[in-house]
Coordinates of C-alpha atoms in Angstrom, one line a residue:
X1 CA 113.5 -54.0 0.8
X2 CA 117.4 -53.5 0.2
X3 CA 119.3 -53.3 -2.8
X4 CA 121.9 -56.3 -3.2
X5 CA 125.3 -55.4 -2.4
X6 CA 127.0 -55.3 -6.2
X7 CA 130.0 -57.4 -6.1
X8 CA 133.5 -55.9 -7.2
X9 CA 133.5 -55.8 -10.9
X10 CA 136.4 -54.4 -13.2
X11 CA 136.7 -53.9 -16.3
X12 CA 137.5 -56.4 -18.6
X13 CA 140.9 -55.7 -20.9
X14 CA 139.7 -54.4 -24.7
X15 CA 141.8 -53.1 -27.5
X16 CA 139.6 -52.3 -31.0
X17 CA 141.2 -53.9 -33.9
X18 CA 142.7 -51.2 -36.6
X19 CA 143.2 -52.5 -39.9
X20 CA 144.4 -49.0 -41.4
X21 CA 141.9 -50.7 -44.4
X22 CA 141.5 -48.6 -47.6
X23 CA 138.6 -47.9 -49.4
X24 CA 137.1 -50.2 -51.8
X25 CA 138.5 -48.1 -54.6
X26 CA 141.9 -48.1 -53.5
X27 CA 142.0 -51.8 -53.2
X28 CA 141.2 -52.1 -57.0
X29 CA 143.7 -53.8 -59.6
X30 CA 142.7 -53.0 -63.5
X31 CA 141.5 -56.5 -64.8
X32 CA 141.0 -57.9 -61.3
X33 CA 137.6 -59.3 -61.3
X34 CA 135.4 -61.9 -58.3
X35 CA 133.7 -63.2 -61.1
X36 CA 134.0 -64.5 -64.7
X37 CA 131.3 -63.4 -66.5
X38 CA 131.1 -66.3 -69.2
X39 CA 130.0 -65.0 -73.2
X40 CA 126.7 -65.6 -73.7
X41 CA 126.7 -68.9 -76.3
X42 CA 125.3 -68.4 -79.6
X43 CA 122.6 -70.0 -79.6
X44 CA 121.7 -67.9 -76.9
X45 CA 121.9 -65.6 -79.2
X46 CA 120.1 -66.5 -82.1
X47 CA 117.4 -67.0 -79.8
X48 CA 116.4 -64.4 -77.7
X49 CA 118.7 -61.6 -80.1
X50 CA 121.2 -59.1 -79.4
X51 CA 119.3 -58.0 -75.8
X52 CA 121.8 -54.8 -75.4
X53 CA 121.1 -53.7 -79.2
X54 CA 117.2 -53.7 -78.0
X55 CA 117.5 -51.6 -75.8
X56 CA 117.0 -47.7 -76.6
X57 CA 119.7 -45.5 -76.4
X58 CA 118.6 -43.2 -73.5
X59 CA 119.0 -46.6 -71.5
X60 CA 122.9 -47.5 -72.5
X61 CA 125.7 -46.4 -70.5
X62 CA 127.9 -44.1 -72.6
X63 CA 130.7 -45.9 -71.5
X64 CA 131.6 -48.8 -68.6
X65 CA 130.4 -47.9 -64.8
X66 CA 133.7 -46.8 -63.0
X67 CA 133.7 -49.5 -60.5
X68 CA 136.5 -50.9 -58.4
X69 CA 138.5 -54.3 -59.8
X70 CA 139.0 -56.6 -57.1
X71 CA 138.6 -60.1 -56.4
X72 CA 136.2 -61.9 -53.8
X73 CA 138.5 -62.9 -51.2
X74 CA 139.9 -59.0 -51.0
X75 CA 136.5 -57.9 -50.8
X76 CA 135.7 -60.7 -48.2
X77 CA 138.5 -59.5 -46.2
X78 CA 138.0 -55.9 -47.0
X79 CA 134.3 -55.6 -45.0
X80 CA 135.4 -58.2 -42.4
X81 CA 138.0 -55.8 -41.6
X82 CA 135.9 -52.8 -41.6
X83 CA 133.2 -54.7 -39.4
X84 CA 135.8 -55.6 -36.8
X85 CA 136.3 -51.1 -36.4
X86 CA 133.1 -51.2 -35.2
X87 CA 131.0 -51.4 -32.0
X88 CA 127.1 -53.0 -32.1
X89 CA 124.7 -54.6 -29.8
X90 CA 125.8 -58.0 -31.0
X91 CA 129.6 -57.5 -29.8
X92 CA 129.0 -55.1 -26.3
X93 CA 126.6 -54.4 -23.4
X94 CA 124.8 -51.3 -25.5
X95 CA 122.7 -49.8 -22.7
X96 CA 124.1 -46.2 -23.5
X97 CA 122.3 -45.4 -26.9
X98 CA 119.4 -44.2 -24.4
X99 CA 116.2 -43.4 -25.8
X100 CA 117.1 -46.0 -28.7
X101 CA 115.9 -49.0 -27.3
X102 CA 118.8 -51.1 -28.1
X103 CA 117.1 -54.9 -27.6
X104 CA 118.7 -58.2 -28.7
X105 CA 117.3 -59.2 -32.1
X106 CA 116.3 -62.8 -32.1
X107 CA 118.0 -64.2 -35.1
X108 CA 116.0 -66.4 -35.8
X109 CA 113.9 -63.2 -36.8
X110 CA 116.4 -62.9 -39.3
X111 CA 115.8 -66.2 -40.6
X112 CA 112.4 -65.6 -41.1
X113 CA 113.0 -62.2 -43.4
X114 CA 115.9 -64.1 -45.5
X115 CA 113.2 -66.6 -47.2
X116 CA 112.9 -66.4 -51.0
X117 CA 109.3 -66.1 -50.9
X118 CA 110.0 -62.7 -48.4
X119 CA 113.1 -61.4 -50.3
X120 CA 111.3 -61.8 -54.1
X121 CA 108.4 -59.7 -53.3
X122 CA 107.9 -56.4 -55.0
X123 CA 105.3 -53.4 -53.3
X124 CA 103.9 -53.3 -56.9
X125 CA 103.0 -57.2 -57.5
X126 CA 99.5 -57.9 -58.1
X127 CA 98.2 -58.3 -54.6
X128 CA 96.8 -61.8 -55.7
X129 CA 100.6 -63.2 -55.3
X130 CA 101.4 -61.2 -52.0
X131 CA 98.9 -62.6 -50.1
X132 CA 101.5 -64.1 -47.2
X133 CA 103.0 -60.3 -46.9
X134 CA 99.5 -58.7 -46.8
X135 CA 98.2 -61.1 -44.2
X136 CA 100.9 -60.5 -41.9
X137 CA 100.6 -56.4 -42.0
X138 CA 97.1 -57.1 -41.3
X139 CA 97.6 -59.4 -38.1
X140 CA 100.2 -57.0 -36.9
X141 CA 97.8 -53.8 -37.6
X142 CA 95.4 -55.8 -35.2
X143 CA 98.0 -56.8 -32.6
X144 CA 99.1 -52.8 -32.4
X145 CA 95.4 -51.9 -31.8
X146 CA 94.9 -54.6 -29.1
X147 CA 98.6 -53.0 -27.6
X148 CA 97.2 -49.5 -27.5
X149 CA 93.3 -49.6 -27.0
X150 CA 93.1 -47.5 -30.2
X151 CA 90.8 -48.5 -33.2
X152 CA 92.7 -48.6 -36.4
X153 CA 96.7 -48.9 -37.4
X154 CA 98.4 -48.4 -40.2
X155 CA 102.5 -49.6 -40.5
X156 CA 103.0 -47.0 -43.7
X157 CA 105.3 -44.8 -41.6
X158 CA 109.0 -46.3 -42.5
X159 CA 110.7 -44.7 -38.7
X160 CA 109.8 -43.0 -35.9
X161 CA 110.0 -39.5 -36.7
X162 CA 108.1 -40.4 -39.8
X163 CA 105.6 -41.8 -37.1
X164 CA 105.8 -38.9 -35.6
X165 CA 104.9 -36.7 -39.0
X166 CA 102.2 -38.9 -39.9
X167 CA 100.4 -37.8 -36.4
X168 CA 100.3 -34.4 -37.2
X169 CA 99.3 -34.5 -40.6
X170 CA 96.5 -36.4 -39.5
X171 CA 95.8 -33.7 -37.1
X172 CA 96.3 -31.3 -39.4
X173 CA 93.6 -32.6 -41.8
X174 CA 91.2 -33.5 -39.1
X175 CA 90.9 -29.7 -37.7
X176 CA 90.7 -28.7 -41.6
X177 CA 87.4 -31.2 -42.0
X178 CA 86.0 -29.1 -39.8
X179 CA 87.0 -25.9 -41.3
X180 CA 89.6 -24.8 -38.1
X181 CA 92.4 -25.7 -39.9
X182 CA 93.3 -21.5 -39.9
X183 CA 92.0 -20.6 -35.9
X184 CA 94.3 -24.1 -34.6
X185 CA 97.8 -22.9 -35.3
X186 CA 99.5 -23.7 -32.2
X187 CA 100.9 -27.0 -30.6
X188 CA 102.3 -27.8 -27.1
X189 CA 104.9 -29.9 -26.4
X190 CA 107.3 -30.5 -23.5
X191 CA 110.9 -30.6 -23.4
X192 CA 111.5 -33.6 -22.2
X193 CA 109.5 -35.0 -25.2
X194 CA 111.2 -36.4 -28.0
X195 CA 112.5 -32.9 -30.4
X196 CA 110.8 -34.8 -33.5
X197 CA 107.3 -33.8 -32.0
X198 CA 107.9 -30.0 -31.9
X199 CA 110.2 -30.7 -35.0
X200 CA 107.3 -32.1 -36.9
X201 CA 104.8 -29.5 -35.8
X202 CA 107.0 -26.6 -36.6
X203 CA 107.5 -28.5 -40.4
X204 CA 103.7 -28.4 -40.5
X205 CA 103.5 -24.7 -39.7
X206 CA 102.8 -24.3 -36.5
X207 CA 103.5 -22.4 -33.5
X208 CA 105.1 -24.5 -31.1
X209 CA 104.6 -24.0 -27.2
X210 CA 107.2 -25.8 -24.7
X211 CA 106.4 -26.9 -21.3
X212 CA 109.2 -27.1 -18.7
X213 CA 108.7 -29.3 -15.6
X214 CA 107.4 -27.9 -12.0
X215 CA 109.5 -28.0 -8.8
X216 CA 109.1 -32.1 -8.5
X217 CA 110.5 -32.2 -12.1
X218 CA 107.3 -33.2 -13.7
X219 CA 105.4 -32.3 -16.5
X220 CA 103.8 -29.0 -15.5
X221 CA 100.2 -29.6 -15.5
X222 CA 99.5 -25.4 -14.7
X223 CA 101.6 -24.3 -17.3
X224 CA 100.2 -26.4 -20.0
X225 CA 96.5 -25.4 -18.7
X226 CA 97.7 -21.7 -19.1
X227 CA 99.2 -22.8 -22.5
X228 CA 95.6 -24.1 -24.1
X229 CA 93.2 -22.0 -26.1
X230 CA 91.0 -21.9 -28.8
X231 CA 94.3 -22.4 -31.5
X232 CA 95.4 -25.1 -29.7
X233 CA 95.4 -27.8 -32.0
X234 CA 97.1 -30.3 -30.2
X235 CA 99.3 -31.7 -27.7
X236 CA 102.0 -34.1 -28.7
X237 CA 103.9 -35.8 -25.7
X238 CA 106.4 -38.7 -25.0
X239 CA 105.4 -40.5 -21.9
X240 CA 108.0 -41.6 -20.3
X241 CA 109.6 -39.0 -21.1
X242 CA 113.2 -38.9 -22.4
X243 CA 114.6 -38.9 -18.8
X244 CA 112.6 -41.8 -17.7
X245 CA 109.8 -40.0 -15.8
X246 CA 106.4 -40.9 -16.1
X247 CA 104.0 -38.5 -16.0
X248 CA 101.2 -39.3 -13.4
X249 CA 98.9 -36.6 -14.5
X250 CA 99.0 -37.7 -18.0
X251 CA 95.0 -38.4 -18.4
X252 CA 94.4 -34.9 -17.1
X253 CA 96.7 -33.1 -19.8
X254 CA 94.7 -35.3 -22.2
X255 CA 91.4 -33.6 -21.1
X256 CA 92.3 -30.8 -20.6
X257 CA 93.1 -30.3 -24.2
X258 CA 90.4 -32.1 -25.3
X259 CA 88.2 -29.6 -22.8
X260 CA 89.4 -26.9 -25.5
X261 CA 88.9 -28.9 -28.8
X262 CA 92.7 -29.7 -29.0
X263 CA 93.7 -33.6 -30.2
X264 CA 96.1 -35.4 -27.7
X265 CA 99.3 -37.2 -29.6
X266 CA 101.4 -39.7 -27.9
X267 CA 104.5 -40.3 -29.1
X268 CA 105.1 -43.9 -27.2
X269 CA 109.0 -44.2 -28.5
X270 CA 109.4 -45.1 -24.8
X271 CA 107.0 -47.7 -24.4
X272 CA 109.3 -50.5 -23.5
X273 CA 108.9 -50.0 -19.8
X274 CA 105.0 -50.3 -20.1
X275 CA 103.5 -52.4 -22.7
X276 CA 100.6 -54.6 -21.0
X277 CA 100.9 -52.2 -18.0
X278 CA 98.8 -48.8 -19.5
X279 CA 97.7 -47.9 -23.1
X280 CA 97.1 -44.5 -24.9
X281 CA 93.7 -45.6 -24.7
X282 CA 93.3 -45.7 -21.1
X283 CA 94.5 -41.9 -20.9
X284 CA 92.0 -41.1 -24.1
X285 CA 94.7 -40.3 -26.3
X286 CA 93.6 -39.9 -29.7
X287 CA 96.3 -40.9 -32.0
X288 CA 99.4 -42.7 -30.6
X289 CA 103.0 -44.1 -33.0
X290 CA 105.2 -46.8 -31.9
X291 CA 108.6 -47.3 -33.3
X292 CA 108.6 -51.2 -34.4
X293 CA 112.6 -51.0 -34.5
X294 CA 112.6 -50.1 -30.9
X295 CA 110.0 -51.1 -28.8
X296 CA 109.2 -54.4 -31.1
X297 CA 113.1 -55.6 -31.5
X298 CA 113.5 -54.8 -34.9
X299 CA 117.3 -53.8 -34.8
X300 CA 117.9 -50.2 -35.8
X301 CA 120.3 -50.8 -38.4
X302 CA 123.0 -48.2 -37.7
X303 CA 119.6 -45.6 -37.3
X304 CA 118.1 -47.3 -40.1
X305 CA 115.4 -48.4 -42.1
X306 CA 113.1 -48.3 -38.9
X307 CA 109.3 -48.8 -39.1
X308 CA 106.5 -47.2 -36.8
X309 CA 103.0 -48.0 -36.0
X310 CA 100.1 -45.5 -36.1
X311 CA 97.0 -46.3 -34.3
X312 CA 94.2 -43.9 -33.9
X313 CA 90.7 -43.5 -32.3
X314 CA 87.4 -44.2 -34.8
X315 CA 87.4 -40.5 -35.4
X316 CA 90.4 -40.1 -36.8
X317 CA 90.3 -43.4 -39.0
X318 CA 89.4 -41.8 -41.9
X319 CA 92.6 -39.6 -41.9
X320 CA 95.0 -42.9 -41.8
X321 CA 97.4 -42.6 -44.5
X322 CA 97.3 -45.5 -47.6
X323 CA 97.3 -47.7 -48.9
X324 CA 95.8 -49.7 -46.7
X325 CA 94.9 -53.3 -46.4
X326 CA 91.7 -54.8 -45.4
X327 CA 90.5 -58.7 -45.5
X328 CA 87.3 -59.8 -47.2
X329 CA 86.4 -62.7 -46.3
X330 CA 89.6 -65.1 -47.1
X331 CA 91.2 -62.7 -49.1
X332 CA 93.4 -59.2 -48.2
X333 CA 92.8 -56.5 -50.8
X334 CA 94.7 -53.5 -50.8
X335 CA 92.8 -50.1 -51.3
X336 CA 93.6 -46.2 -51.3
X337 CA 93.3 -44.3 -48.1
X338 CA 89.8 -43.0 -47.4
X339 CA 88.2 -39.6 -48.8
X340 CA 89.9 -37.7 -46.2
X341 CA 93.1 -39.4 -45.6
X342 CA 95.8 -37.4 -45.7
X343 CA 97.7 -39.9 -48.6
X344 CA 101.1 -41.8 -48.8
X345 CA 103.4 -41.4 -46.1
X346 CA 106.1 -44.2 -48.0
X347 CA 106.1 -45.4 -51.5
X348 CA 104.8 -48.8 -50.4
X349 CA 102.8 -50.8 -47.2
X350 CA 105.8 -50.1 -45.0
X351 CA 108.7 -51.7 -43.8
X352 CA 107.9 -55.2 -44.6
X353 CA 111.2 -56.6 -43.5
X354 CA 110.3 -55.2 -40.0
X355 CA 107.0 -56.0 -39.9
X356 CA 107.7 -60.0 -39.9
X357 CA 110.4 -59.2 -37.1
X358 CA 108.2 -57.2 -34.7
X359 CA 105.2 -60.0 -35.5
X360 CA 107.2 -62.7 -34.8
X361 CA 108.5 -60.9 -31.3
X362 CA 104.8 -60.2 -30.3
X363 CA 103.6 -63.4 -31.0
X364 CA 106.6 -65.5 -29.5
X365 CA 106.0 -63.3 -26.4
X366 CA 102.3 -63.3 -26.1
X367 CA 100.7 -60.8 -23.5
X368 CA 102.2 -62.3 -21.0
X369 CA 105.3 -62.2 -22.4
X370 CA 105.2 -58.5 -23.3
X371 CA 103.9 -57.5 -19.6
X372 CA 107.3 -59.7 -18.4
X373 CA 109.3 -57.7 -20.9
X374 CA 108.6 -54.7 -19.5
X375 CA 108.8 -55.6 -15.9
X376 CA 111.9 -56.4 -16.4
X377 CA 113.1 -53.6 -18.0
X378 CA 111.7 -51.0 -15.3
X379 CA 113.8 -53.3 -12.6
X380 CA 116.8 -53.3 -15.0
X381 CA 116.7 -49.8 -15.3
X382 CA 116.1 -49.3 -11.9
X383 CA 118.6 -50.8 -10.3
X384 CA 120.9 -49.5 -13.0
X385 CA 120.2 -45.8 -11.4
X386 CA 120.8 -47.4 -8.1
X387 CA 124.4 -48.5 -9.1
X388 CA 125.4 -44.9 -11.3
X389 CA 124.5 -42.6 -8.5
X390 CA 126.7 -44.3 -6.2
X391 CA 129.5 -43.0 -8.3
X392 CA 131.2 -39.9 -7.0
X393 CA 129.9 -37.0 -9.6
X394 CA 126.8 -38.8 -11.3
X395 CA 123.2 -37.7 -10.7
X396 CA 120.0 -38.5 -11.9
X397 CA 118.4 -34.9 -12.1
X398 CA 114.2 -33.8 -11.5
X399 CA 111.9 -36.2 -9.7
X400 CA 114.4 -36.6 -7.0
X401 CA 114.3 -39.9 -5.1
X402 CA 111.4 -41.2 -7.4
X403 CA 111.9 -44.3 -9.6
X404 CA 112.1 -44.0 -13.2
X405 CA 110.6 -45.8 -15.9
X406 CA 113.1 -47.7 -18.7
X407 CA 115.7 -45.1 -19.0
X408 CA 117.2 -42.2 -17.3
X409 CA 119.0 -39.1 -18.2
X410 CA 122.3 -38.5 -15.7
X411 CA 124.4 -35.4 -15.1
X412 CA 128.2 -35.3 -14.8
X413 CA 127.6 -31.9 -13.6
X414 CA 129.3 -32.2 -10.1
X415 CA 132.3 -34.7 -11.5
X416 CA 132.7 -31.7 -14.1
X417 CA 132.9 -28.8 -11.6
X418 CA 135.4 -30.8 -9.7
X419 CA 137.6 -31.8 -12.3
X420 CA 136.8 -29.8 -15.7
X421 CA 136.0 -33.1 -18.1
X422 CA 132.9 -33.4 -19.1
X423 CA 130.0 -36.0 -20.7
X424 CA 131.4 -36.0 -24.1
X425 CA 134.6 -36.9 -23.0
X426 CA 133.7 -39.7 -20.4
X427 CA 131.9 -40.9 -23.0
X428 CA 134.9 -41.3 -25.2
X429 CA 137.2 -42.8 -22.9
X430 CA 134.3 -45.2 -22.3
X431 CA 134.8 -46.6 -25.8
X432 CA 138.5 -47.6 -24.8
X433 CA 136.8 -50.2 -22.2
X434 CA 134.5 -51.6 -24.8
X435 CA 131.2 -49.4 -24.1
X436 CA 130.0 -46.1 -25.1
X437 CA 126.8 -43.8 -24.6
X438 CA 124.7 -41.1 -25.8
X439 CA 124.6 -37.6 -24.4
X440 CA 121.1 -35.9 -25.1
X441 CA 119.5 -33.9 -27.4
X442 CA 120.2 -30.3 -27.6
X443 CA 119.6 -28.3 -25.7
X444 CA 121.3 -29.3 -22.9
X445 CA 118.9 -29.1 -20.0
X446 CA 120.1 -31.5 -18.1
X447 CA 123.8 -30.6 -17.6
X448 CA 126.6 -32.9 -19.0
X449 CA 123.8 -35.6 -19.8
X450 CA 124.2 -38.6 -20.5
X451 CA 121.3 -41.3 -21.2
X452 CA 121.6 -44.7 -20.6
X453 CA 118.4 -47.7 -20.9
X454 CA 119.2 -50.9 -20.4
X455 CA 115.7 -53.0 -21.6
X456 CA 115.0 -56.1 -20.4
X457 CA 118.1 -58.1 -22.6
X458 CA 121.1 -57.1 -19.9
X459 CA 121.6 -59.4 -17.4
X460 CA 122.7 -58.0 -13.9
X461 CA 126.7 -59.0 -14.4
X462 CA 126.3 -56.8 -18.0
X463 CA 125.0 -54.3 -16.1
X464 CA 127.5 -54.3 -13.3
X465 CA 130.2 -54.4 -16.1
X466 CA 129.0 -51.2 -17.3
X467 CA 129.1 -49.4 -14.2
X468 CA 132.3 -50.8 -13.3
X469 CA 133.8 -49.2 -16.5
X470 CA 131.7 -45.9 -15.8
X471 CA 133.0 -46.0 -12.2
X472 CA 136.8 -46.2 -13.4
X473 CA 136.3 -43.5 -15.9
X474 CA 134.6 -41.1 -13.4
X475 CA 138.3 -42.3 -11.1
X476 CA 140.4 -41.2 -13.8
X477 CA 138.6 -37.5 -14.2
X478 CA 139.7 -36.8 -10.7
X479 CA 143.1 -38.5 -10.7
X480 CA 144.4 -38.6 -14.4
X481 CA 142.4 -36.5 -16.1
X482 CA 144.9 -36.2 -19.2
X483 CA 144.3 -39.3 -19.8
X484 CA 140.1 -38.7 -19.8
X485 CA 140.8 -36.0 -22.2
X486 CA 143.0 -37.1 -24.7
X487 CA 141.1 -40.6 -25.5
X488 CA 140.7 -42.7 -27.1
X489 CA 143.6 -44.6 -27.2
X490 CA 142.7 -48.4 -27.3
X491 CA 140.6 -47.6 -30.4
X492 CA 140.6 -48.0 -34.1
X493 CA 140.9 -44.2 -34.3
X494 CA 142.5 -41.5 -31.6
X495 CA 141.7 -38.4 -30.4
X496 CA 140.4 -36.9 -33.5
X497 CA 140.4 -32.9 -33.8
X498 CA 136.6 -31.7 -34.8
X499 CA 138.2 -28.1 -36.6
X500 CA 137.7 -29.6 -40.3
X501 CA 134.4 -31.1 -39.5
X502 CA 133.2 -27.1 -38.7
X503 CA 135.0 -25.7 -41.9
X504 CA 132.6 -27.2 -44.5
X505 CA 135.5 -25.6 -47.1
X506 CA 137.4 -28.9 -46.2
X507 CA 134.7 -31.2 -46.6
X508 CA 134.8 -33.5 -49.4
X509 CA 131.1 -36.2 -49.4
X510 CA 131.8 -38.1 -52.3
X511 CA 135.1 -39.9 -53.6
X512 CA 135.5 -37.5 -57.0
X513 CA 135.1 -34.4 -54.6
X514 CA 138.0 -36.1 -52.3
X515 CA 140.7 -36.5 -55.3
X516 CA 139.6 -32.8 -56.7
X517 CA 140.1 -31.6 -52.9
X518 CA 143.2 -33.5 -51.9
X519 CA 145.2 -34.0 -54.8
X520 CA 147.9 -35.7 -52.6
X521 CA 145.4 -38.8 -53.1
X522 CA 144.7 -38.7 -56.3
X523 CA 148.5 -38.7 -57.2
X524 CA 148.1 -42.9 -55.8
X525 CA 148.1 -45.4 -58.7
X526 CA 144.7 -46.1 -59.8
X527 CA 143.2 -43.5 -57.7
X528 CA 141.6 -41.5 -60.4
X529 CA 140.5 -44.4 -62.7
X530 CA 138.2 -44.7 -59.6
X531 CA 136.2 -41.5 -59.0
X532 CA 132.7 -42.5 -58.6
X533 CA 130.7 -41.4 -56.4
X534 CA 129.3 -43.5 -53.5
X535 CA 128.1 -43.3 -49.7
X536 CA 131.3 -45.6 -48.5
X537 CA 133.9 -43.2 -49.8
X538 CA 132.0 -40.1 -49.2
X539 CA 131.8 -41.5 -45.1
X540 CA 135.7 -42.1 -45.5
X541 CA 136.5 -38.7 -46.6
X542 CA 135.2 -36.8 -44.0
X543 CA 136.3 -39.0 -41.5
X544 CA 140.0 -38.7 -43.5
X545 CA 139.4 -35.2 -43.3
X546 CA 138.3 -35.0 -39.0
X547 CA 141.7 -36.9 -38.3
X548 CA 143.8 -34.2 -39.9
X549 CA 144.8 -36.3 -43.0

């Protein structure tokens, strides 16, 4: 069966808004105030007392908090003008953050989490009053293990990576149960896997071993059998991997570590291509993480707060971090981990804010549902590849020919032996029509990547869009490259020049350290009144400092 004939598809006209905005401490007035604080009355006062002159002394400010002076409607217009600088999935067609999992976020998911009863709770409460909050990490704990075939979840991991930790630390404790905590020091990975698996192993002190693919561009299966010994403590594996390729011989990397006492981790970051379709269970993984702000819907938040899920097998159960909650009869307790679990991952349950999002997806979907989404997202992705490679320069490198799961990484490698510009820099320009995309993660294996996963939200015009915009840019590289290199220029900020952001003698992370570093900017009116430090003016400073300011 043929591929559709894509119709002719430009790119629409786009121009970023540019405010020029200050910061929030520039914009403040001495005396300026968005609220009027009213005196507290007297008899106020002669009831509940002086509350400031109870309090101790170690607990008073010295003097007032140097904050900025400025009314509502300025700060109102302030954010809305810094929010309009900015690209998001709710604004354009985000399938280039590949390997994110950019979904659409039902709002009315963000309904549910902005109820009082939601918002008001506290981690520490007596678990008697958060019985709504407890419930609902219990259902979803069960819903993950029905998802995965495994045994037992826990949602204390607050992101991915942090999923990612928890699996090895259960690892970790479960070869020291058996006193082989010292002869298991090694763990293989591959390099298509997400870095955070061999990042995590190395933090946990051990030796990591990296597969490359074989000649088909898979997973090598011989390698990896070579790789196993007696110190093999693991594997840990993303599957797809992070260019889109499924590994077929998954279940036999999975025995063959177990065939040396080796666990088998799964990092299932990529899961959105095959939820209802194959579960770590069916490949006898023994501990598996899902990231609940990817795969689940639960918006990433400019990379944050995320949430993961970590389900295990019945032997490693006992190893689950805590707390954890469990139901008796009607009621959900909370208790500390087991004897042998390896402790708190997060201060609290986890990410409570994403746990009601990624239950309300799952259950609006049903299995069904879930099976559709990722249908959908294997064709979307598919037929995404289709439409790149047709562009003069673009490739989809390894597995030749074969189709790929929910994302793929591409090379510009022949576009930039012909014309000189490379991924970074198509990537840039690409912001100038409205878009933009990820590379890869270093190292560069695949040469002038770029990753690109469309999930199952884009419909086929988004996606057509997208290429149509790609397809122009990869035009210009060969015709006017000039104008490929020095881009942006419909954007809130030009072609920046990366020097100062090398020179860390130029950086300046907090508003104080900007005004000590650049007196120019202290010299302002009201500038030094100001110097507190804060993220916001921190982010503005180096950014200040990257244009050449």
């Amino acid at each position: 069966m043929s591929l559709p004939v894509a119709p002719k598809t430009s790119p629409r006209r786009f121009h970023q808004a540019r405010w020029d905005e200050p910061i929030v401490f520039e914009l403040s007035t001495p005396g300026e105030r968005g609220i009027a604080v009213t005196p507290v009355e007297q008899v106020v006062r002669d009831t509940v007392g002086d509350v400031m002159g109870e309090l101790p002394a170690e607990l008073r400010r010295a003097e007032r908090p140097r904050l900025p002076e400025i009314s509502q409607m300025r700060v109102l217009k302030h954010y809305l003008r810094l929010s309009q600088e900015n690209l998001g999935s709710d604004l354009n067609v985000d399938i280039g953050q590949g390997t994110c999992t950019i979904k659409y976020s039902p709002k009315i998911n963000d309904q549910l989490i902005e109820v009082p009863q939601l918002r008001a709770l506290h981690p520490a409460q007596n678990p008697a009053d958060t019985q709504g909050a407890l419930e609902l990490i219990w259902r979803l704990e069960r819903l993950m293990a029905e998802i995965s075939g495994m045994d037992a979840v826990s949602l204390a991991s607050p992101g991915g990576s942090a999923g990612i930790w928890t699996n090895i630390a259960m690892i970790r404790a479960y070869h020291a149960s058996r006193g082989e905590a010292d002869q298991r020091d090694e763990v293989i990975t591959t390099i298509f896997s997400h870095p955070s698996n061999a990042a995590a192993a190395k933090v946990a002190g051990y030796k990591v071993i990296t597969i490359y693919p074989d000649s088909d561009g898979y997973p090598d299966l011989a390698a990896m059998k070579a790789a196993l010994s007696e110190r093999t403590a693991a594997i840990m594996v993303t599957n797809p991997e992070d260019t889109g390729i499924y590994n077929p011989a998954i279940k036999e990397w999975v025995d063959a570590a177990h065939s040396v006492g080796a666990l088998a981790s799964y990092d299932q970051a990529n899961a959105a291509g095959i939820l209802g379709i194959t579960r770590a269970r069916d490949a006898g993984f023994d501990v598996c993480q899902f990231n609940l702000h990817k795969t689940f819907s639960a918006p990433h938040g400019c990379g944050g707060p995320g949430a993961a899920a970590n389900a295990v097998s019945a032997a490693l159960a006992p190893f689950l971090p805590g707390p954890r909650v469990e139901r008796i009869g009607d009621e959900f307790v909370v208790r500390d981990g087991a004897d042998l679990s390896i402790g708190h991952v997060a201060p609290a349950f986890g990410v409570i804010l994403h746990v009601v999002r990624a239950y309300a997806w799952i259950m609006a979907l049903g299995g069904d549902g879930l099976l559709e989404a990722s249908q959908i997202a294997v064709l979307n992705n598919n037929y995404l590849m289709h439409r790149v490679t047709s562009i003069p320069g673009a490739s989809a490198p390894y597995a030749t020919g074969r189709r790929r799961i929910e994302q793929v990484r591409y090379s510009w490698q022949e576009l930039f032996e012909a014309t000189g510009i490379t991924s970074e820099q198509i990537g840039i320009r690409m912001a100038d029509f409205g878009f933009h995309y990820w590379t890869s993660h270093h190292p560069y294996v695949v040469p002038q990547p770029f990753t690109l996963e469309p999930t199952e939200c884009y419909s086929k015009a988004e996606i057509d869009e997208y290429v149509a915009a790609l397809g122009e840019v990869a035009r210009e590289a060969r015709e006017t490259p000039e104008v490929v290199r020095t881009a942006p220029h419909r954007q809130t900020v030009h072609h920046t020049h990366h020097d100062s952001l090398d020179d860390p003698e130029k950086w300046a992370i907090t508003w104080r350290a900007y005004l000590r570093k650049y007196p120019e900017v202290a010299a302002r009116p009201g500038a030094a009144e100001h110097s507190v430090t804060v993220a916001e003016s921190g982010e503005f400073a180096v950014a200040h400092v990257a244009a050449g300011a």
